[in-house]
Amino acid sequence: MHLPPLATDRPTRVLFVCLGNICRSPLAEGLFKRHVTQKGLEQGFVIDSAGTGGWHAGEAPHRGSRAVARRHGLDISDQQARQVRLADLEAFDLILAMDHRNLNDLQALQQARPAHAKIACLLDLAPVDHRRDVPDPYGQDDEAFEDVYRLLDLSTQQLLEEWVGLSAHR
Ligand code: 4NP
């Protein structure tokens, strides 16, 4: 899958997806937003996150994700978990799964109703090391959340740089 072209007449819409929308995808959302803001590109993107499961809908991000974000000067505490909706497949341009299980679940949804969004695993598009799945830190210690933070910080930055660079050359 290649990155879809950035929209020119409206913001490009990006959705980060994990299982519960409380650990990984809220961090991905917060970090991608920060990279976009640091480049002054806020007007160019709508950025959100969701979970393939709905068990945590309405909840704030997990304590471990809030804590690691705070240690790095990022506040994600105002986010609220929600489940992916079929309408998201139409509303978003790019949906980025945290792991291949999330990707499979999203692709199953897309088969039920083929739609506009391109769907891929974040680490397939913007790899940082050998890993292609963002490990699930749920139930793990602070170090696991730090690892996920580092991985997502580097990957979302790389994604943005590649995307903006590609569009400049189109
Ligand atoms: P996330 O982590 O998908 O990164 O938000 C999880 C959160 C909750 C559960 C599993 C993973 N859970 O089983 O409730």
Short mmCIF file of C-alpha atoms and ligand atoms in Angstrom, two decimals:
data_model
loop_
_atom_site.label_atom_id
_atom_site.label_comp_id
_atom_site.label_asym_id
_atom_site.label_seq_id
_atom_site.Cartn_x
_atom_site.Cartn_y
_atom_site.Cartn_z
CA MET A 1 0.00 0.00 0.00
CA HIS A 2 1.27 3.44 -0.90
CA LEU A 3 0.39 6.57 1.02
CA PRO A 4 -2.70 8.20 -0.51
CA PRO A 5 -2.10 11.71 -1.86
CA LEU A 6 -2.62 14.49 0.68
CA ALA A 7 -5.93 16.25 0.06
CA THR A 8 -5.49 19.78 -1.30
CA ASP A 9 -9.02 21.20 -1.00
CA ARG A 10 -9.74 19.97 2.55
CA PRO A 11 -7.85 18.44 5.48
CA THR A 12 -6.50 14.91 5.06
CA ARG A 13 -8.20 12.59 7.56
CA VAL A 14 -6.14 10.05 9.50
CA LEU A 15 -7.44 7.48 11.99
CA PHE A 16 -5.17 5.40 14.25
CA VAL A 17 -6.67 2.09 15.37
CA CYS A 18 -5.77 -0.48 18.04
CA LEU A 19 -7.87 -3.00 19.98
CA GLY A 20 -9.10 -1.01 22.97
CA ASN A 21 -8.30 2.62 21.99
CA ILE A 22 -6.85 3.20 25.45
CA CYS A 23 -3.12 2.28 25.17
CA ARG A 24 -1.50 2.46 21.72
CA SER A 25 -3.73 4.45 19.35
CA PRO A 26 -4.28 7.37 21.79
CA LEU A 27 -0.49 7.75 21.94
CA ALA A 28 -0.23 7.52 18.14
CA GLU A 29 -2.95 10.19 17.81
CA GLY A 30 -1.25 12.50 20.33
CA LEU A 31 2.22 12.06 18.84
CA PHE A 32 1.14 12.49 15.21
CA LYS A 33 -0.79 15.64 16.24
CA ARG A 34 2.33 16.98 17.92
CA HIS A 35 4.51 16.35 14.85
CA VAL A 36 1.88 17.98 12.63
CA THR A 37 1.70 21.00 14.94
CA GLN A 38 5.50 21.30 15.09
CA LYS A 39 5.51 21.55 11.28
CA GLY A 40 2.70 24.12 11.35
CA LEU A 41 0.41 21.77 9.39
CA GLU A 42 -2.60 21.69 11.76
CA GLN A 43 -4.93 23.01 9.06
CA GLY A 44 -3.96 20.14 6.80
CA PHE A 45 -5.09 17.22 8.95
CA VAL A 46 -7.99 15.80 10.93
CA ILE A 47 -6.54 13.22 13.33
CA ASP A 48 -8.47 10.75 15.48
CA SER A 49 -8.17 7.27 17.01
CA ALA A 50 -10.52 4.35 17.69
CA GLY A 51 -10.57 0.70 18.81
CA THR A 52 -11.76 -2.38 16.97
CA GLY A 53 -13.38 -3.36 20.31
CA GLY A 54 -15.83 -1.25 22.27
CA TRP A 55 -15.18 -2.41 25.85
CA HIS A 56 -13.48 0.83 26.88
CA ALA A 57 -15.70 3.28 24.98
CA GLY A 58 -15.97 6.59 26.82
CA GLU A 59 -12.85 6.00 28.92
CA ALA A 60 -9.77 8.22 29.05
CA PRO A 61 -6.49 6.70 27.85
CA HIS A 62 -4.88 4.04 30.07
CA ARG A 63 -2.95 5.33 33.09
CA GLY A 64 0.30 3.96 31.62
CA SER A 65 -0.19 5.80 28.33
CA ARG A 66 -1.13 9.05 30.07
CA ALA A 67 1.92 8.73 32.33
CA VAL A 68 4.47 8.05 29.58
CA ALA A 69 3.03 10.89 27.52
CA ARG A 70 3.24 13.24 30.52
CA ARG A 71 6.88 12.24 31.17
CA HIS A 72 7.59 13.41 27.61
CA GLY A 73 5.60 16.66 27.87
CA LEU A 74 2.52 15.44 26.00
CA ASP A 75 -1.02 15.61 27.40
CA ILE A 76 -3.43 13.00 26.01
CA SER A 77 -5.78 12.97 29.01
CA ASP A 78 -8.68 14.66 27.19
CA GLN A 79 -9.08 11.83 24.69
CA GLN A 80 -12.08 9.48 24.98
CA ALA A 81 -12.06 5.92 23.67
CA ARG A 82 -14.52 4.94 20.96
CA GLN A 83 -15.12 1.94 18.72
CA VAL A 84 -14.47 2.03 14.97
CA ARG A 85 -17.66 2.61 12.97
CA LEU A 86 -18.43 1.56 9.40
CA ALA A 87 -18.80 5.27 8.61
CA ASP A 88 -15.09 5.74 9.49
CA LEU A 89 -14.18 3.74 6.37
CA GLU A 90 -15.87 6.44 4.30
CA ALA A 91 -14.89 9.47 6.40
CA PHE A 92 -11.12 8.85 6.71
CA ASP A 93 -8.49 8.87 3.96
CA LEU A 94 -5.97 6.69 5.80
CA ILE A 95 -6.62 4.24 8.64
CA LEU A 96 -3.48 3.03 10.39
CA ALA A 97 -3.65 -0.19 12.41
CA MET A 98 -1.26 -0.74 15.31
CA ASP A 99 -0.89 -4.46 14.57
CA HIS A 100 -1.88 -7.07 12.00
CA ARG A 101 -4.75 -8.37 14.10
CA ASN A 102 -6.26 -4.86 14.03
CA LEU A 103 -5.55 -4.75 10.28
CA ASN A 104 -7.39 -8.04 9.71
CA ASP A 105 -10.39 -6.81 11.70
CA LEU A 106 -10.48 -3.56 9.70
CA GLN A 107 -10.16 -5.41 6.40
CA ALA A 108 -13.09 -7.64 7.40
CA LEU A 109 -15.16 -4.51 8.01
CA GLN A 110 -14.08 -3.15 4.64
CA GLN A 111 -15.14 -6.36 2.93
CA ALA A 112 -18.58 -5.95 4.40
CA ARG A 113 -18.72 -2.59 2.68
CA PRO A 114 -15.88 -1.50 0.40
CA ALA A 115 -15.08 2.13 1.12
CA HIS A 116 -12.84 5.11 0.49
CA ALA A 117 -10.20 4.69 3.22
CA LYS A 118 -6.80 3.13 2.59
CA ILE A 119 -5.98 0.75 5.43
CA ALA A 120 -2.47 -0.32 6.46
CA CYS A 121 -0.31 -1.16 9.46
CA LEU A 122 1.57 1.91 10.67
CA LEU A 123 4.87 0.03 10.98
CA ASP A 124 4.58 -1.41 7.46
CA LEU A 125 4.41 2.15 6.10
CA ALA A 126 6.85 3.73 8.54
CA PRO A 127 9.09 1.05 10.11
CA VAL A 128 11.47 1.97 12.91
CA ASP A 129 13.16 -1.37 13.57
CA HIS A 130 12.45 -5.01 12.71
CA ARG A 131 8.98 -4.91 14.29
CA ARG A 132 5.85 -4.59 12.16
CA ASP A 133 3.36 -4.73 15.09
CA VAL A 134 3.24 -2.13 17.85
CA PRO A 135 3.38 -4.40 20.94
CA ASP A 136 0.35 -4.22 23.21
CA PRO A 137 1.47 -2.76 26.56
CA TYR A 138 -1.87 -3.48 28.30
CA GLY A 139 -1.10 -5.10 31.65
CA GLN A 140 2.66 -4.47 31.23
CA ASP A 141 5.10 -2.27 33.19
CA ASP A 142 6.26 1.31 32.56
CA GLU A 143 9.14 0.13 30.36
CA ALA A 144 6.64 -1.45 27.94
CA PHE A 145 4.80 1.87 27.67
CA GLU A 146 8.14 3.68 27.13
CA ASP A 147 8.99 1.26 24.33
CA VAL A 148 5.62 1.85 22.66
CA TYR A 149 6.03 5.62 23.08
CA ARG A 150 9.47 5.60 21.41
CA LEU A 151 8.28 3.38 18.57
CA LEU A 152 5.22 5.55 17.90
CA ASP A 153 7.10 8.83 18.23
CA LEU A 154 9.65 7.81 15.59
CA SER A 155 7.16 6.09 13.31
CA THR A 156 4.59 8.91 13.25
CA GLN A 157 7.34 11.46 12.60
CA GLN A 158 8.68 9.37 9.72
CA LEU A 159 5.16 8.92 8.33
CA LEU A 160 4.58 12.68 8.29
CA GLU A 161 7.96 13.50 6.75
CA GLU A 162 7.51 10.93 4.02
CA TRP A 163 3.95 12.03 3.31
CA VAL A 164 4.75 15.74 3.14
CA GLY A 165 7.94 15.06 1.15
CA LEU A 166 6.10 12.85 -1.33
CA SER A 167 3.42 15.47 -1.90
CA ALA A 168 6.02 18.15 -2.52
CA HIS A 169 7.35 16.04 -5.41
CA ARG A 170 4.04 15.13 -7.02
P1 4NP B 1 -4.80 -1.09 23.17
O1 4NP B 1 -4.57 -2.07 24.42
O2 4NP B 1 -5.44 -1.96 22.08
O3 4NP B 1 -3.45 -0.63 22.81
O4 4NP B 1 -5.73 0.01 23.65
C1 4NP B 1 -5.58 -2.87 24.99
C2 4NP B 1 -6.52 -2.29 25.80
C3 4NP B 1 -7.49 -3.07 26.38
C4 4NP B 1 -7.53 -4.42 26.14
C5 4NP B 1 -6.58 -5.00 25.31
C6 4NP B 1 -5.62 -4.22 24.73
N1 4NP B 1 -8.50 -5.22 26.76
O5 4NP B 1 -8.45 -6.47 26.58
O6 4NP B 1 -9.39 -4.72 27.44
#
